mmCIF file of C-alpha atoms in Angstrom:
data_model
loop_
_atom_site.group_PDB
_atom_site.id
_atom_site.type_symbol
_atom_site.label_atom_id
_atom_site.label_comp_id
_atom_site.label_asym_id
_atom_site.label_seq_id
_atom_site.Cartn_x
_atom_site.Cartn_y
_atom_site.Cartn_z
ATOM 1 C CA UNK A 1 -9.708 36.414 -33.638
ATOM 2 C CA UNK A 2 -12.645 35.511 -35.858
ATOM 3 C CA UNK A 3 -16.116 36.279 -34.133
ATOM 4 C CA UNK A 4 -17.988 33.858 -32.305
ATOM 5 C CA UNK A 5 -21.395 34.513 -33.918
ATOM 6 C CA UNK A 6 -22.359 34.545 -37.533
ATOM 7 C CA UNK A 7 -25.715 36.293 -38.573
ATOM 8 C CA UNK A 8 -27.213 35.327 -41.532
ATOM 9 C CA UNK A 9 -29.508 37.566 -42.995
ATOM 10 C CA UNK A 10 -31.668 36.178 -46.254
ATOM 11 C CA UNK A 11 -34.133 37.968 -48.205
ATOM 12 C CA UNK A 12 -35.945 36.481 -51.108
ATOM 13 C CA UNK A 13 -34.358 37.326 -54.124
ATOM 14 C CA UNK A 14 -33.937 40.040 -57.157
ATOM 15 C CA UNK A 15 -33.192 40.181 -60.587
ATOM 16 C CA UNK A 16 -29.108 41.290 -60.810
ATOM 17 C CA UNK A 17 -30.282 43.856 -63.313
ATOM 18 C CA UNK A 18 -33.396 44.764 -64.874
ATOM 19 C CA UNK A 19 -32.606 43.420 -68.474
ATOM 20 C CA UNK A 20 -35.316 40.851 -69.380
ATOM 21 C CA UNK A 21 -32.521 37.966 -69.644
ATOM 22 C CA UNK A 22 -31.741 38.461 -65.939
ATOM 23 C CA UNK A 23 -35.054 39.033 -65.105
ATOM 24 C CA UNK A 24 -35.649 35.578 -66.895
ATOM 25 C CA UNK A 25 -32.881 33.879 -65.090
ATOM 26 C CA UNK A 26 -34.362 34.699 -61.504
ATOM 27 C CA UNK A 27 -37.766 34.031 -62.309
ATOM 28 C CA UNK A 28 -36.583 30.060 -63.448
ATOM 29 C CA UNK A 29 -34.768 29.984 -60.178
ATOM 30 C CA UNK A 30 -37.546 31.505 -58.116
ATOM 31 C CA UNK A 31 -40.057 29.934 -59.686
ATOM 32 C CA UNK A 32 -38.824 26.313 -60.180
ATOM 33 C CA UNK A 33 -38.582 25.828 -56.379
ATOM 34 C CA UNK A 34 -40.813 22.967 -54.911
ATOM 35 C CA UNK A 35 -41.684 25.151 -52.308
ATOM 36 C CA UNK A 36 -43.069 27.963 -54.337
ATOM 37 C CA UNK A 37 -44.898 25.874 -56.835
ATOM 38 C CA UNK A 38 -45.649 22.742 -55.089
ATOM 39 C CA UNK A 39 -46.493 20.355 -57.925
ATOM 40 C CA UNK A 40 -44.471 17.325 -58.555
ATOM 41 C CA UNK A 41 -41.439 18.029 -60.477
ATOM 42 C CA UNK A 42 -41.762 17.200 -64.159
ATOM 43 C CA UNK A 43 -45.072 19.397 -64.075
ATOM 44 C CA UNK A 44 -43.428 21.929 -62.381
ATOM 45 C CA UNK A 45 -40.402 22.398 -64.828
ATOM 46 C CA UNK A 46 -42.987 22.069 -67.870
ATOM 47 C CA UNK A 47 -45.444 24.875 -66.296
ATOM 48 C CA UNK A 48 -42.209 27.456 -65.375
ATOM 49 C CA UNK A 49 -40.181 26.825 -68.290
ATOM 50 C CA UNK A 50 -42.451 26.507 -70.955
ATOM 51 C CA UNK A 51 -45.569 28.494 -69.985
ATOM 52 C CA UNK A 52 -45.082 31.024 -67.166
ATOM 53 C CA UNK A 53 -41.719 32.278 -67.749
ATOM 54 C CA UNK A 54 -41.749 32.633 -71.853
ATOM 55 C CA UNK A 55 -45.300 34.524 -71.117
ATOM 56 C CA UNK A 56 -43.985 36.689 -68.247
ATOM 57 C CA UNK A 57 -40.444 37.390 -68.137
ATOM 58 C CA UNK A 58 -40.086 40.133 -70.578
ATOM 59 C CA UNK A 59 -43.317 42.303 -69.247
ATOM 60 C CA UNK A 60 -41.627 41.357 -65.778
ATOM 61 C CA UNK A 61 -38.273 43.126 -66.546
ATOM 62 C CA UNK A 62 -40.913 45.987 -68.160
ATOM 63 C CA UNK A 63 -41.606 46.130 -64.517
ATOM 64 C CA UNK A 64 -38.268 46.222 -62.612
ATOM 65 C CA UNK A 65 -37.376 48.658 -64.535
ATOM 66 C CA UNK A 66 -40.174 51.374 -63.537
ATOM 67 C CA UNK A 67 -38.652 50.852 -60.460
ATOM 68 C CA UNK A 68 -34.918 50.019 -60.334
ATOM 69 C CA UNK A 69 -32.255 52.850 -58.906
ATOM 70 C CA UNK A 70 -29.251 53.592 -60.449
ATOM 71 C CA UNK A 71 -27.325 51.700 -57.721
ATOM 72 C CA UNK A 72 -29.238 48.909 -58.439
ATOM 73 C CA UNK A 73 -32.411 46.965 -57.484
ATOM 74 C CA UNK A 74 -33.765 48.404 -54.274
ATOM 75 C CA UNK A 75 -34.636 45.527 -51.931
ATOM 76 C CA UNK A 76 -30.588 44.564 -52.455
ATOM 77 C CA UNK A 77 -30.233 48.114 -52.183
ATOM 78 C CA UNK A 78 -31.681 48.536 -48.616
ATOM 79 C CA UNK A 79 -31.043 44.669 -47.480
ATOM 80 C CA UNK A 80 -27.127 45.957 -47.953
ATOM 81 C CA UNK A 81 -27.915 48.736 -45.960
ATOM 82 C CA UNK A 82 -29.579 46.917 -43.350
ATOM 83 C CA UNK A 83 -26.577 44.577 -43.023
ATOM 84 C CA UNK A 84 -24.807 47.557 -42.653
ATOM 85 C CA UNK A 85 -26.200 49.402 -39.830
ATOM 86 C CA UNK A 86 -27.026 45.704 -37.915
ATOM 87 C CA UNK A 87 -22.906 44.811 -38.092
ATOM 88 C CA UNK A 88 -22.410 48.583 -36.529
ATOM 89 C CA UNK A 89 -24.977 47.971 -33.842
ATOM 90 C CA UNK A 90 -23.900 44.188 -33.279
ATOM 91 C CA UNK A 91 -20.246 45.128 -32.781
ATOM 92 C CA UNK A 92 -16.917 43.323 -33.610
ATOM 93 C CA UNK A 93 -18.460 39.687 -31.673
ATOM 94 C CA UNK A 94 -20.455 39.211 -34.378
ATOM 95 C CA UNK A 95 -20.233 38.892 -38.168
ATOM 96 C CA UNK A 96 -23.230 39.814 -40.476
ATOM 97 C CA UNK A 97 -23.634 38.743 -43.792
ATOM 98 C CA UNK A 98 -26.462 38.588 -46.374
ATOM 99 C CA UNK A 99 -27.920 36.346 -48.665
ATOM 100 C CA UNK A 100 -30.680 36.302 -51.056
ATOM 101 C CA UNK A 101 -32.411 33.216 -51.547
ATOM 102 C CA UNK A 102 -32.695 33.354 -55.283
ATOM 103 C CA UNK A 103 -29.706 34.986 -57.179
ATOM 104 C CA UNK A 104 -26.677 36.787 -55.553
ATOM 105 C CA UNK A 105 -25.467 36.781 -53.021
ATOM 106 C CA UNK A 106 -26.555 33.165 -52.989
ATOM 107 C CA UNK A 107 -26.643 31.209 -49.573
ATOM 108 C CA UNK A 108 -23.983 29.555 -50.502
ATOM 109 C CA UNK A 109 -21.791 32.289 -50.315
ATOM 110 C CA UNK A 110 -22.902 33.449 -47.032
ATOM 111 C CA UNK A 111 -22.729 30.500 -44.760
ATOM 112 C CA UNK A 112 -18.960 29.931 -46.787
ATOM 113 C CA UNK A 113 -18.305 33.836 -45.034
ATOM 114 C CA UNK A 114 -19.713 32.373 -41.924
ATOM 115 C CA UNK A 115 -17.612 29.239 -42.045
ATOM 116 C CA UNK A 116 -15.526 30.551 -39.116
ATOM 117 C CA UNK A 117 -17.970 31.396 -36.628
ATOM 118 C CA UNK A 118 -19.539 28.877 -33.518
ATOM 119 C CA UNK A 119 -22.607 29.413 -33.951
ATOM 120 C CA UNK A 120 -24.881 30.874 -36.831
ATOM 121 C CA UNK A 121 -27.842 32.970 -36.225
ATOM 122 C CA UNK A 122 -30.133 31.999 -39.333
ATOM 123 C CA UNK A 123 -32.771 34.888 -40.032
ATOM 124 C CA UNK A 124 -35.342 34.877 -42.779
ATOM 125 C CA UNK A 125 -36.830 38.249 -43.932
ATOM 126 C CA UNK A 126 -40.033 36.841 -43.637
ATOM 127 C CA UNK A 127 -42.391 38.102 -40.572
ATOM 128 C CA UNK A 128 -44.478 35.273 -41.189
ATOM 129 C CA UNK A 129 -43.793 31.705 -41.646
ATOM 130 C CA UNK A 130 -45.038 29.935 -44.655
ATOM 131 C CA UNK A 131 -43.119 27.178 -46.291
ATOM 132 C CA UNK A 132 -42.620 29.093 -49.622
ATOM 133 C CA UNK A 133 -40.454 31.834 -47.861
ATOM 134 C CA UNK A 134 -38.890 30.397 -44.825
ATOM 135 C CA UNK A 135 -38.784 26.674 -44.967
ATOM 136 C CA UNK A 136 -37.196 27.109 -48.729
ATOM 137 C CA UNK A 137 -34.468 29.463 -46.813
ATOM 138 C CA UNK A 138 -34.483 26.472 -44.087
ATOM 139 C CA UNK A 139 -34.293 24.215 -46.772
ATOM 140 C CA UNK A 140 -31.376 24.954 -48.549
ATOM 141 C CA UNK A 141 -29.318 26.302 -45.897
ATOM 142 C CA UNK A 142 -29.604 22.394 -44.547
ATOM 143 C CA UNK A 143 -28.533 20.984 -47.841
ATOM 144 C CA UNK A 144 -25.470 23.042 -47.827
ATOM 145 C CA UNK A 145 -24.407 22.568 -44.377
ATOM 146 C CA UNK A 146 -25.294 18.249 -45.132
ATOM 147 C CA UNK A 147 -22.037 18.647 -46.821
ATOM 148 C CA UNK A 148 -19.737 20.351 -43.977
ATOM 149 C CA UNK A 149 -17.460 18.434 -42.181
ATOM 150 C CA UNK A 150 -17.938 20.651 -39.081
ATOM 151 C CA UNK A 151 -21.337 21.832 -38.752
ATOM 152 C CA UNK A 152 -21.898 24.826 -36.790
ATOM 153 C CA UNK A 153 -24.408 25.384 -33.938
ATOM 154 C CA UNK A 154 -27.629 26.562 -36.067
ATOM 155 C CA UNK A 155 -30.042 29.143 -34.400
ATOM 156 C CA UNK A 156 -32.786 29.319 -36.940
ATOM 157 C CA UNK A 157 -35.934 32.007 -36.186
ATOM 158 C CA UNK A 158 -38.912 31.532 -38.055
ATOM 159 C CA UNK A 159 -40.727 34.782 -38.065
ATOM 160 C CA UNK A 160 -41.506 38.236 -35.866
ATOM 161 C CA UNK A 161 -45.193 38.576 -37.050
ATOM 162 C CA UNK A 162 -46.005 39.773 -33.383
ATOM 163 C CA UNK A 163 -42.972 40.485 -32.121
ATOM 164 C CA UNK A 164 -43.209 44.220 -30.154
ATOM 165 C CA UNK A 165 -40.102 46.064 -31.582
ATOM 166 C CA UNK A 166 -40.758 44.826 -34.839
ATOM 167 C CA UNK A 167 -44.657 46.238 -34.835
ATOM 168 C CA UNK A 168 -43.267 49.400 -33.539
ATOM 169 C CA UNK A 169 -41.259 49.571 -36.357
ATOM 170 C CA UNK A 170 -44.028 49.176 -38.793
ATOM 171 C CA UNK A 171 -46.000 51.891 -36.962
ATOM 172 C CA UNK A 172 -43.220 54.225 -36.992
ATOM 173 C CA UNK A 173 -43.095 54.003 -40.454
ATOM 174 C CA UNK A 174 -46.651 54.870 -40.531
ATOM 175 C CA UNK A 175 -46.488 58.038 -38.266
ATOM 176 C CA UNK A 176 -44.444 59.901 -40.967
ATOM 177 C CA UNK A 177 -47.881 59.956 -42.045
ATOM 178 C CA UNK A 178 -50.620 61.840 -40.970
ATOM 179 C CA UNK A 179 -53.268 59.002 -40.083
ATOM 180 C CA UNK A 180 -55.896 61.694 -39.680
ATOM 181 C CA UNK A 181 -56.132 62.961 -43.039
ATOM 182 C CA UNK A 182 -57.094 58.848 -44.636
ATOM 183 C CA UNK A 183 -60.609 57.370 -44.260
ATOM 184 C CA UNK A 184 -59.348 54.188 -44.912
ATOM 185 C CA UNK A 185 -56.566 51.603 -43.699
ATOM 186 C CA UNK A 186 -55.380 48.909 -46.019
ATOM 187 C CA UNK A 187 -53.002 45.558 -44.722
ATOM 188 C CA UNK A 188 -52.017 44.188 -47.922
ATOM 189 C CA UNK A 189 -49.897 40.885 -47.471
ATOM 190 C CA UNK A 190 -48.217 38.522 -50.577
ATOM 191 C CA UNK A 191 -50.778 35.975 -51.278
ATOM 192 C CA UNK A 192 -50.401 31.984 -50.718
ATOM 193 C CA UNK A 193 -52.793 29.143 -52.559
ATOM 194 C CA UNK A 194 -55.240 27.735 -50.479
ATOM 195 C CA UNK A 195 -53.281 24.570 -50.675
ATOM 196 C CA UNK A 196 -50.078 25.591 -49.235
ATOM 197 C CA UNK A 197 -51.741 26.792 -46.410
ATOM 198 C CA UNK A 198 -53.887 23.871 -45.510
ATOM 199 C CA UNK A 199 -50.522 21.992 -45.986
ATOM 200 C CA UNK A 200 -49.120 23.710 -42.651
ATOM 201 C CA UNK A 201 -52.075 23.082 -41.025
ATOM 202 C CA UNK A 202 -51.245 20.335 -38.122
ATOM 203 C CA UNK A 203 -55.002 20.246 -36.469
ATOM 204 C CA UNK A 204 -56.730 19.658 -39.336
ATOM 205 C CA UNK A 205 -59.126 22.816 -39.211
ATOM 206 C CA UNK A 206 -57.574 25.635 -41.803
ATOM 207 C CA UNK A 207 -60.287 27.049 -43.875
ATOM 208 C CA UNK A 208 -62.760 24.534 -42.219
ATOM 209 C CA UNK A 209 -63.923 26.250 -39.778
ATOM 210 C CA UNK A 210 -65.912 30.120 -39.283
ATOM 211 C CA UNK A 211 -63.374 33.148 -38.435
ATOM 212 C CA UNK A 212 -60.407 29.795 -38.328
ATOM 213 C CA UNK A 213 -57.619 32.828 -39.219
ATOM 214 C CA UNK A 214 -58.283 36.046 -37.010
ATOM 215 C CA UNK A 215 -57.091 34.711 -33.438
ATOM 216 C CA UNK A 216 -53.301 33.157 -34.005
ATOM 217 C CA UNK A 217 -53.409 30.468 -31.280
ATOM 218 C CA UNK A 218 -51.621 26.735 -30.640
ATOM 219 C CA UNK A 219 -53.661 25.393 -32.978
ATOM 220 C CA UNK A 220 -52.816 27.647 -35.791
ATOM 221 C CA UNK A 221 -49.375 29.448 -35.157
ATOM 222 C CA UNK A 222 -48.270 27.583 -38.368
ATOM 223 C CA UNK A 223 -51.108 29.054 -40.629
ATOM 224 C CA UNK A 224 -49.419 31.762 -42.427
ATOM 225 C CA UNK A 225 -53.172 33.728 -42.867
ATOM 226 C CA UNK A 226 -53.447 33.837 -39.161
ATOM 227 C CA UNK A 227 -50.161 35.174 -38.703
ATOM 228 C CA UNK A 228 -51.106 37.845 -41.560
ATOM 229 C CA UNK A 229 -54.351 38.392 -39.273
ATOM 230 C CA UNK A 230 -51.768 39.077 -36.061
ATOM 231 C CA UNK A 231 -49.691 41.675 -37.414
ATOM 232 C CA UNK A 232 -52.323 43.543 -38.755
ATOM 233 C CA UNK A 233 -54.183 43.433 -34.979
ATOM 234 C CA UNK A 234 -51.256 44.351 -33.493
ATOM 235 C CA UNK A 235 -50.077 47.338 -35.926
ATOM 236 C CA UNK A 236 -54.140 48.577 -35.427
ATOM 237 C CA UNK A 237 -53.854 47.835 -32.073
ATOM 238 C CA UNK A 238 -50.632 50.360 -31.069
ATOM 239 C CA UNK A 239 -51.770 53.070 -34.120
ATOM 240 C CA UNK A 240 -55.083 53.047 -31.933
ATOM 241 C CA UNK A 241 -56.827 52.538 -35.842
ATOM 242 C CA UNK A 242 -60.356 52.245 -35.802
ATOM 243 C CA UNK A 243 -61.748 48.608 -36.319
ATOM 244 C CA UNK A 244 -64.192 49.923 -39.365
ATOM 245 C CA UNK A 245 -61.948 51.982 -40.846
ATOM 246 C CA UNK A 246 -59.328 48.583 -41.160
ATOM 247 C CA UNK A 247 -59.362 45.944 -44.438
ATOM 248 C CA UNK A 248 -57.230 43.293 -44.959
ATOM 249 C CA UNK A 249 -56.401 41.542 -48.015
ATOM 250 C CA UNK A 250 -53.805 39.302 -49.926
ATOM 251 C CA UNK A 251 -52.160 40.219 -53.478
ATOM 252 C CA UNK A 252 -49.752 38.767 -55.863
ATOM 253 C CA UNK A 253 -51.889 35.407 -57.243
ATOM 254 C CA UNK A 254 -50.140 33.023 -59.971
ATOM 255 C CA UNK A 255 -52.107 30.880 -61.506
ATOM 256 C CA UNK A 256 -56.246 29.812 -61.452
ATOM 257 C CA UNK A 257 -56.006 27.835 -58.253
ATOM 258 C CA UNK A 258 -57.754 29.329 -55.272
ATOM 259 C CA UNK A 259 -55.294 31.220 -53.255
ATOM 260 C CA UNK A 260 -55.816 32.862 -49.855
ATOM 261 C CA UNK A 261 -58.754 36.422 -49.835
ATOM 262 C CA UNK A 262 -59.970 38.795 -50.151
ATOM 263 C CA UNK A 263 -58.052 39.513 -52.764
ATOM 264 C CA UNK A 264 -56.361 42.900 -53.122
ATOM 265 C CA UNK A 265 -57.949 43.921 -56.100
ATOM 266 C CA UNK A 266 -61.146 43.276 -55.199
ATOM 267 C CA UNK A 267 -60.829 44.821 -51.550
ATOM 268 C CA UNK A 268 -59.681 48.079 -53.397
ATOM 269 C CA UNK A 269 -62.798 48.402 -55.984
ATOM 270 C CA UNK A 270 -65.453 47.780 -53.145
ATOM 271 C CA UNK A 271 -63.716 50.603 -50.692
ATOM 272 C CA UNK A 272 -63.865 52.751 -53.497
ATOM 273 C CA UNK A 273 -67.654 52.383 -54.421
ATOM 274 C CA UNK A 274 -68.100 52.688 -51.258
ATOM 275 C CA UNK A 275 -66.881 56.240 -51.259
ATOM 276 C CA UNK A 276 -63.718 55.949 -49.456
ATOM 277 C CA UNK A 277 -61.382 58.198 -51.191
ATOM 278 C CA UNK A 278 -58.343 58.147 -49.286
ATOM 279 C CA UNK A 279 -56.799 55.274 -48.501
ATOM 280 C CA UNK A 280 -52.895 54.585 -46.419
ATOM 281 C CA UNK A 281 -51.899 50.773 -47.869
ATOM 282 C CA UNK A 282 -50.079 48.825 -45.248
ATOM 283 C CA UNK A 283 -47.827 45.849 -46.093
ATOM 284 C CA UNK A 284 -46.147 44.052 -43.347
ATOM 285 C CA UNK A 285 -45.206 40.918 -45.201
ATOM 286 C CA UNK A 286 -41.918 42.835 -46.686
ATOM 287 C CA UNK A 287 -39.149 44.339 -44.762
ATOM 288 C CA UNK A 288 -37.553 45.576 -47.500
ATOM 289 C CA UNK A 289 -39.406 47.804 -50.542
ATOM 290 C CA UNK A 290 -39.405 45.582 -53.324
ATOM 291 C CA UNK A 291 -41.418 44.793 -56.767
ATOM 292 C CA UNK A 292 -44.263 44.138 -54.799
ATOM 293 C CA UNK A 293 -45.075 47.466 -52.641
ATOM 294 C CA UNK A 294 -43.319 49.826 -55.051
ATOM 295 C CA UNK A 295 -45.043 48.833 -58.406
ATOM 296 C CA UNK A 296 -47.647 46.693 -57.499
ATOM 297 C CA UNK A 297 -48.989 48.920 -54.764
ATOM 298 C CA UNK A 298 -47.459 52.162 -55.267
ATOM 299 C CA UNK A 299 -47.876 52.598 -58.969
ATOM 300 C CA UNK A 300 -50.997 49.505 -59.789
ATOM 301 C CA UNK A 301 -53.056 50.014 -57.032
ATOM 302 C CA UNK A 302 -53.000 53.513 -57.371
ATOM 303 C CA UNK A 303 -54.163 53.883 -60.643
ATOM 304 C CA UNK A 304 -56.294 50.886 -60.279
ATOM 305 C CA UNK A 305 -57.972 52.936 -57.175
ATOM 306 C CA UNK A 306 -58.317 56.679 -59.114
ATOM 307 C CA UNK A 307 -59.885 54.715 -61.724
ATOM 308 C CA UNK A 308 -62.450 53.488 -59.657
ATOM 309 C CA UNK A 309 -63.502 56.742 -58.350
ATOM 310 C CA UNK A 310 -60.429 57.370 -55.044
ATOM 311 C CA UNK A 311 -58.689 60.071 -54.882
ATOM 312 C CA UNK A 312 -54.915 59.318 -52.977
ATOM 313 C CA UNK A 313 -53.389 55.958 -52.206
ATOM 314 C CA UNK A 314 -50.276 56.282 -50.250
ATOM 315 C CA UNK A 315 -48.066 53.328 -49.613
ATOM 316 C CA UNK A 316 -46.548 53.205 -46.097
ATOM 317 C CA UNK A 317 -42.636 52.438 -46.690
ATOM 318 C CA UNK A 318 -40.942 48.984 -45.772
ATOM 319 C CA UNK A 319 -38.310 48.839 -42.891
ATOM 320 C CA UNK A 320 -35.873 49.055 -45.201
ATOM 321 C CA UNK A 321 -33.051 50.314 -42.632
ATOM 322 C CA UNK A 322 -34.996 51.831 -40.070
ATOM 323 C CA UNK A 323 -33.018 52.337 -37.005
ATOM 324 C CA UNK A 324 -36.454 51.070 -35.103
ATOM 325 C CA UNK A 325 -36.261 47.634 -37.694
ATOM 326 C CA UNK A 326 -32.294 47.572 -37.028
ATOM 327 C CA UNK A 327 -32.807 47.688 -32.980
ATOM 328 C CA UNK A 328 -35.676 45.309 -33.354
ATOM 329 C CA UNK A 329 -33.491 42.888 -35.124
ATOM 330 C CA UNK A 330 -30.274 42.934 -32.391
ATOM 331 C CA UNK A 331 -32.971 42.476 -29.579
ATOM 332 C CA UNK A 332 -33.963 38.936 -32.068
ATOM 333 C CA UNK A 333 -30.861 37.814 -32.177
ATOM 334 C CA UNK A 334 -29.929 38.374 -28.574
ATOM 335 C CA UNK A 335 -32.694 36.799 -26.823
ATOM 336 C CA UNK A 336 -30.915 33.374 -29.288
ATOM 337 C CA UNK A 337 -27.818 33.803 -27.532
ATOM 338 C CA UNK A 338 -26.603 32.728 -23.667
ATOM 339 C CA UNK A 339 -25.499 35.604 -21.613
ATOM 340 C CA UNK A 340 -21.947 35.121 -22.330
ATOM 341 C CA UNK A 341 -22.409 36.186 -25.706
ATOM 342 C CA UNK A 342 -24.890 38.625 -25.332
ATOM 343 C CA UNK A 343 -23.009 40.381 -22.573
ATOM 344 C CA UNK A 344 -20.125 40.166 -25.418
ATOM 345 C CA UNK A 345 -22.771 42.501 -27.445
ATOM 346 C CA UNK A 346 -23.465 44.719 -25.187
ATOM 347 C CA UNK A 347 -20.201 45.872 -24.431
ATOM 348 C CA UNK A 348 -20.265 47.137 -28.344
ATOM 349 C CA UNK A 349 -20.883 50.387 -29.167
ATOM 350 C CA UNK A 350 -25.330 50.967 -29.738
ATOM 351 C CA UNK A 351 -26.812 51.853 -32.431
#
């Protein structure tokens, strides 16, 4: 009997090896999405293809390299993993799969393992909306289910950036640290142009008004920087982490258009002529350790910060395939489902 419920799992995307021609080949896809760069087309496919990727793509694979594993790239690495673990705790009901949303395994692929099920349970990586992340994944899921004869029932979340298991995941990946030992407490979250996020704004007050990001209400639930704003609040807020000893800032910018600050960069030189010298980066926009949080914060920042004048940087590790991030993720999909099929779940073994 094939199980009832599908579970989709997508992530963004990786190279399928660290060679600067498949580096180059995920960066076109990635980057030629209307979502990610949201110019009108021709300008789009003129910028990627014949400035950004022929100036990029061969110090990018420079990159993936410092940190690729000998299994392979490590988000696919851990999202595998993840998958894993989520089918054991899910039980035999359910059917896990997972798909990147740039490169293998493609979407495609996924919902065509899926085809079987009732009902699919779509899930985004992403902890907080923005239109570049989750409505691509929305996006192109739709256009391939457009051509199904029978469409499934779709369950589709659109992000955990409050969500209590999920924060206590986060902060039990911070107690493997000891918090007393850092002066300083950094939320570092992938950057967004200014434009994209006045775009989701549906009461016409993003980056109009004083303080418009650091209290996620009605109003603003859709602005990605105020859902940035919430998870940090709520990570501070169960770490018990001291208000002045707390930054937050945005990294990752493409391009000379204004995108979303402080920037991380910038945040980092300041805290370090100020004297901090110890500093535990946080960065709750990725589930899964990736290009962005190993290199960019574990090896840039770092040596970006000693050169200032700090002494330690630690990065605190993604989810990855935390048992807290796996139980946080089967108490998501559950509270989709009608008792039938969660009682169904709960007769499977736990995790």
């Amino acid at each position: 009997m094939s199980p009832r419920v599908g579970i989709l799992l997508v992530n963004l995307g990786t190279p399928d090896s660290a060679k600067p021609r498949a580096v180059k080949r995920y960066l076109t896809q990635f980057l030629t999405d209307g979502r990610v760069i949201d110019i009108p087309f021709f300008l789009r496919q003129l910028l990627v293809r014949g400035v950004i990727i022929p100036k990029r793509y061969r110090n990018s694979a420079k990159l993936y390299q410092a940190i690729w594993k000998p299994e392979g790239s490590p988000l696919k690495i851990y999202s595998y993993e993840l998958k894993d673990k989520l089918q054991e705790a899910l039980g035999n009901s359910f059917q896990v799969e997972l798909a990147m949303r740039y490169q293998t395994p493609s979407i495609e692929t996924g919902l065509e393992n899926l085809r079987s099920c009732q009902k699919i349970v779509l899930i985004p990586l992403f902890p907080q909306y923005a239109s570049a992340t989750t409505g691509s994944v929305y996006q192109e899921v739709f256009r391939i289910l457009q051509t199904w004869e029978v469409i499934p029932s779709l369950v589709c979340m659109d992000g955990f950036a409050t969500h209590e298991e999920v924060i206590h995941a986060f902060c039990q990946a911070a107690r493997q640290y000891d918090l007393a030992q850092y002066d300083h407490f950094l939320f570092s979250y992938h950057g967004l142009p200014e434009r994209q996020v006045q775009k989701a704004d549906r009461c016409h007050h993003c980056l109009k008004t004083p303080n418009c990001c650091q209290e996620l209400t009605d109003k603003n639930r859709t602005c990605y920087a105020a859902q940035c704003v919430a998870t940090t609040a709520a990570i501070c807020r169960q770490l018990k982490l001291p208000q002045e000893a707390v930054s937050h800032c945005y990294q990752s910018r493409l391009g000379k258009d204004p995108w979303i600050q402080p920037y991380a960069s910038n945040v980092l030189e300041k805290l370090a002529k100020e004297g901090k010298k110890k500093i535990l980066v946080f960065s709750p926009a990725f589930v899964a350790d990736c290009l962005e949080t190993l290199q960019e914060i574990g090896i840039e920042y770092q040596a970006e910060f000693k050169q200032w004048g700090g002494e330690k940087l630690d990065l605190v590790e993604g989810l990855n395939a935390r048992p807290e991030w796996v139980s946080a993720l089967k108490s998501i999909i559950l509270t989709q489902l009608p008792s039938k099929e969660r009682n169904e779940c709960t007769r499977s073994p736990n995790i």
